Structure formats: C-alpha cells, structure tokens
Short mmCIF file of C-alpha atoms in Angstrom, two decimals:
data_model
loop_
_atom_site.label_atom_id
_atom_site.label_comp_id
_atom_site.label_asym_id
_atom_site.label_seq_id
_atom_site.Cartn_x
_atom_site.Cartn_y
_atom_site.Cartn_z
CA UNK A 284 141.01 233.35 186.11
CA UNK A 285 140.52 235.63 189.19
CA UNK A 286 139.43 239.34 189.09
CA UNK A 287 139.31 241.64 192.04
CA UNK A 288 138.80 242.35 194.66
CA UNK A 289 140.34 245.58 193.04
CA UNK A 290 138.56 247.33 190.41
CA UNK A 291 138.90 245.14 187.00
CA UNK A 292 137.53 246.24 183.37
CA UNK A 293 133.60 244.76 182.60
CA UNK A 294 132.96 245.12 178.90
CA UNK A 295 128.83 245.08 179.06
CA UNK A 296 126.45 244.96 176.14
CA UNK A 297 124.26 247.56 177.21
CA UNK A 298 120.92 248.36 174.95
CA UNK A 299 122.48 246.67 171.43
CA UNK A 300 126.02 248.88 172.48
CA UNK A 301 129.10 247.54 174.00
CA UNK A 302 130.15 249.53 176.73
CA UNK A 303 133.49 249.60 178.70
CA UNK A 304 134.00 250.48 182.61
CA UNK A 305 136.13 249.74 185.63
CA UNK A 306 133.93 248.16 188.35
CA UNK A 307 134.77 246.27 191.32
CA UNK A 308 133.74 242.50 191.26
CA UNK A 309 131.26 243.48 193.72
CA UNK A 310 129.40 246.00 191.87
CA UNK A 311 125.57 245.21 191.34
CA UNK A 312 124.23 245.41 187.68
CA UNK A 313 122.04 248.15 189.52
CA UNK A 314 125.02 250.34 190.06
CA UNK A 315 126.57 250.03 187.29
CA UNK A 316 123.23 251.10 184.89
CA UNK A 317 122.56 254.06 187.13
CA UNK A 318 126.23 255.44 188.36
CA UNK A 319 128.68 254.19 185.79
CA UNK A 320 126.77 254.24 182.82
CA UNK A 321 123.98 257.41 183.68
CA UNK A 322 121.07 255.12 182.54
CA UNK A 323 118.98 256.26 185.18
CA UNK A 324 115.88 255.00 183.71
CA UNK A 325 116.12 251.45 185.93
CA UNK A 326 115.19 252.29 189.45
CA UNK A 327 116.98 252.01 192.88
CA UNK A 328 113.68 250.81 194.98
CA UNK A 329 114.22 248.55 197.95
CA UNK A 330 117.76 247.61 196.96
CA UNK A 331 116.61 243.94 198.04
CA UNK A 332 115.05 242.46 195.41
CA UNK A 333 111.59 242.42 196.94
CA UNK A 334 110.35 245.15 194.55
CA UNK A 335 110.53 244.85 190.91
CA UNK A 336 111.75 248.64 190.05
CA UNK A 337 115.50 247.59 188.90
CA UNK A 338 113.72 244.90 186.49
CA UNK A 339 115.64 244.73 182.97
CA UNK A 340 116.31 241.95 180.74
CA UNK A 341 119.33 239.54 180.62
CA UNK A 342 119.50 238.02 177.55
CA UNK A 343 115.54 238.40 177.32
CA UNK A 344 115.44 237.11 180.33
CA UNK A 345 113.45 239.34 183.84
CA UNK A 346 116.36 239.96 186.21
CA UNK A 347 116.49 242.41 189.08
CA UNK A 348 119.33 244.18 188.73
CA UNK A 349 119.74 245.36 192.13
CA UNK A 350 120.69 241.49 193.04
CA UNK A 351 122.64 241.13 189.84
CA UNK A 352 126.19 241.46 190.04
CA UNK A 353 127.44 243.85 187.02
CA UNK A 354 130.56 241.52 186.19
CA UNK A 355 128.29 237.97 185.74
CA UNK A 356 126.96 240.27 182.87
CA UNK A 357 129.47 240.18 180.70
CA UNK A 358 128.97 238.44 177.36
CA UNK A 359 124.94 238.76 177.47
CA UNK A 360 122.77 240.95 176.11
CA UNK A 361 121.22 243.81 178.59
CA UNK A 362 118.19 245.68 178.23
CA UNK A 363 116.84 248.96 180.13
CA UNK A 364 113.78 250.95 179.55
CA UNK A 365 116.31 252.73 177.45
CA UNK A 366 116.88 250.00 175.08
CA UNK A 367 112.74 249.59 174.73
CA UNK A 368 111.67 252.05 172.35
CA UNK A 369 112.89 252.06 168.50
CA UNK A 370 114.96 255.51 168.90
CA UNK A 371 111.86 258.17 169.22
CA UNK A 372 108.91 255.62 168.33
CA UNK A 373 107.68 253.97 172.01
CA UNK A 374 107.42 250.20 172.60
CA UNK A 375 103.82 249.11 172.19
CA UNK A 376 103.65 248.60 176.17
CA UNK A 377 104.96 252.23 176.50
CA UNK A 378 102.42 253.40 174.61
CA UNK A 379 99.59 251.23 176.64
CA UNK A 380 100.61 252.63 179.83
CA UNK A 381 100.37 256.16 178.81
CA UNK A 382 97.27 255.51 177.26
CA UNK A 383 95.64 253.66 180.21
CA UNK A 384 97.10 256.42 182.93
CA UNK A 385 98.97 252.88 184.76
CA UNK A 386 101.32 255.16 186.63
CA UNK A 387 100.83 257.92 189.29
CA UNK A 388 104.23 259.07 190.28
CA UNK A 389 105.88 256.85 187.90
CA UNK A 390 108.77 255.34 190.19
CA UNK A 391 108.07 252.44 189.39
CA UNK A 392 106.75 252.23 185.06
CA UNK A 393 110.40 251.07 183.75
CA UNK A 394 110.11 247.57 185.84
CA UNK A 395 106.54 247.46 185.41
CA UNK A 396 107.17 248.20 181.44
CA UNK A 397 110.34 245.83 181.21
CA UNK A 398 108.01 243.25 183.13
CA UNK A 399 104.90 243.60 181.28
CA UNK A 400 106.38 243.04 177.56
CA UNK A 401 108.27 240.23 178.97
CA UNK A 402 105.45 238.02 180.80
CA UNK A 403 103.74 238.52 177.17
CA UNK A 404 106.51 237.15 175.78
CA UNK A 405 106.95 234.24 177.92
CA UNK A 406 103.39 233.43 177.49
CA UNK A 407 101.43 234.67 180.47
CA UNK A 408 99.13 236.48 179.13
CA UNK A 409 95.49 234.82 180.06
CA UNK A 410 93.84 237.51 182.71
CA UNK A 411 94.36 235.63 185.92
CA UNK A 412 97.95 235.28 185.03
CA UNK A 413 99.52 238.70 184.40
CA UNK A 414 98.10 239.29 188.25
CA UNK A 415 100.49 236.54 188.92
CA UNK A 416 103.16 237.16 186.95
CA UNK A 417 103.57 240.87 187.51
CA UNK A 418 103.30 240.41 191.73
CA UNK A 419 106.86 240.77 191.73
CA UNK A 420 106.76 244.53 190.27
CA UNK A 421 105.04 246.70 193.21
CA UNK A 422 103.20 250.30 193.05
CA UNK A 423 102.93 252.34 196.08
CA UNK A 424 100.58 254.34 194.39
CA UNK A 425 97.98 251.24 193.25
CA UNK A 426 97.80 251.66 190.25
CA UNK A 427 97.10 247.84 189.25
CA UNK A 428 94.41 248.18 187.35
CA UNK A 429 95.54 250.42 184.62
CA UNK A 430 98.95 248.79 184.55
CA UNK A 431 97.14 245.20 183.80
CA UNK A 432 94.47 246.70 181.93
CA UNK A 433 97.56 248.56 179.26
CA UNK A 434 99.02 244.99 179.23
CA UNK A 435 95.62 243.07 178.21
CA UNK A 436 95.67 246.23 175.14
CA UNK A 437 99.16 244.95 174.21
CA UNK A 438 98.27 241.23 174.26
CA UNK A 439 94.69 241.74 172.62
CA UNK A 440 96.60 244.22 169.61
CA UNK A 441 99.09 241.73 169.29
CA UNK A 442 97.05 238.70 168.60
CA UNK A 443 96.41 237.45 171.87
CA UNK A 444 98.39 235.18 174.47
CA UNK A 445 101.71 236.20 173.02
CA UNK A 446 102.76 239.22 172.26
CA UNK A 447 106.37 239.69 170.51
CA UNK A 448 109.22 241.94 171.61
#
C-alpha cells in the first residue's frame, strides 16, 4: 500500500501509550516527538545524525531520531527520556547523572541518559568500552568524565557488566 506524499494518519506507541497524528510520510521521528506530540525532552542538535541528542529507543533499540522517519515507526515500541522514569521515581541512570554533576547546560543529558542505560544493557559496560560506545552522544560543555563516571555507578549498583532496564 502507498501513503503520501499527502499527510496520512501514523498511529505511534509512544512511552507504553498509543498515540494518533497526521504526519506527512516525510516527517522525521524527531519532529514528530517534539512538534506533534510536545515531548520536548529529545533534543533537536545537529539535525544530522552526527550528535547523539535526538537518541531514544526503538524497540530497545539506540536510534537517532532526527534520521528516523516518524511513519517506519509504526508498530514498535518508542521510548523518550519521558518514558525513563517510573512516573515521579527517576531511572537509576537519572539519578547517577545528577549525582555525579555529568551535565553543565544539560542540552544534551536525554541522549546521553537514553544512551547510557542502553550500552549497559547491550553489554558494554567494561571501562574502555562505554568511552566507545557513548562517542556517538557529544557534550559541548565536556563533561565526559562525570557522564562515564554516573554510568560505571549504574553498572557497579547493578551487579556489574549488565545493568537491566
């Protein structure tokens, strides 16, 4: 079946809710977070994929939403920094990067969060590696050592090289 180029209807599971809007095909997952669905938390940063602040989760899955169209979406399970925290109680990782100061001006915490619990999860979480796997997800402000020293917190509270979402 064909849809567009006009607007068509995306039905999106957004954060555990199933949400409803009118998008055109083109519309990037990006986009439709921020403008359609005011979940403003995910960041517009380079627009290009080169800098890790749009990063959410596609079916558990890093993605950066900015290079994501919306409409390939549909039938999977998306998570924001909104989706994170267990209503007022903060993720683990949340908690870890307040703790450890790993932001300045904060542009750039919800892809470094959504990042950081999901290279645990995937199983990158020996030192050397969460360098690596987090060199996607930049900071203008430099803050790399706090952010990597609140994920080694979360790995070493949660029983080591694997920590669970």
């Amino acid at each position: 079946m064909v849809r567009g180029p006009d607007e068509v209807e995306v039905r999106l599971r957004v954060n555990g809710e199933i949400r409803r809007l009118s998008i055109e095909p083109r519309v990037s997952l990006l986009d439709a977070l921020r403008d359609r669905l005011d979940l403003h938390g995910t960041k517009k940063g380079c627009n290009q994929g080169a800098c890790g602040a749009c990063t959410v989760w596609v079916d558990r899955r890093r993605v950066l939403a900015c290079l994501t169209l919306a409409i390939s979406c549909e039938n999977r399970e998306i998570t924001t920094i909104e989706g994170l925290a267990d209503g007022d109680v903060l993720h683990p990782m949340q908690e870890a990067f307040l703790d450890a100061d790993a932001f300045q001006c904060g542009y750039c915490t919800p892809g470094q969060i959504m990042s950081a619990v999901a290279l645990l999860a995937e199983g990158h979480a020996g030192d050397d590696e969460i360098k690596e796997w987090m060199s996607g997800n930049l900071c203008r402000c430099a803050a790399y050592p706090h952010i990597r020293a609140a994920i080694r917190r979360v790995r070493d509270e949660q029983g080591g090289d694997r920590a669970a979402h």
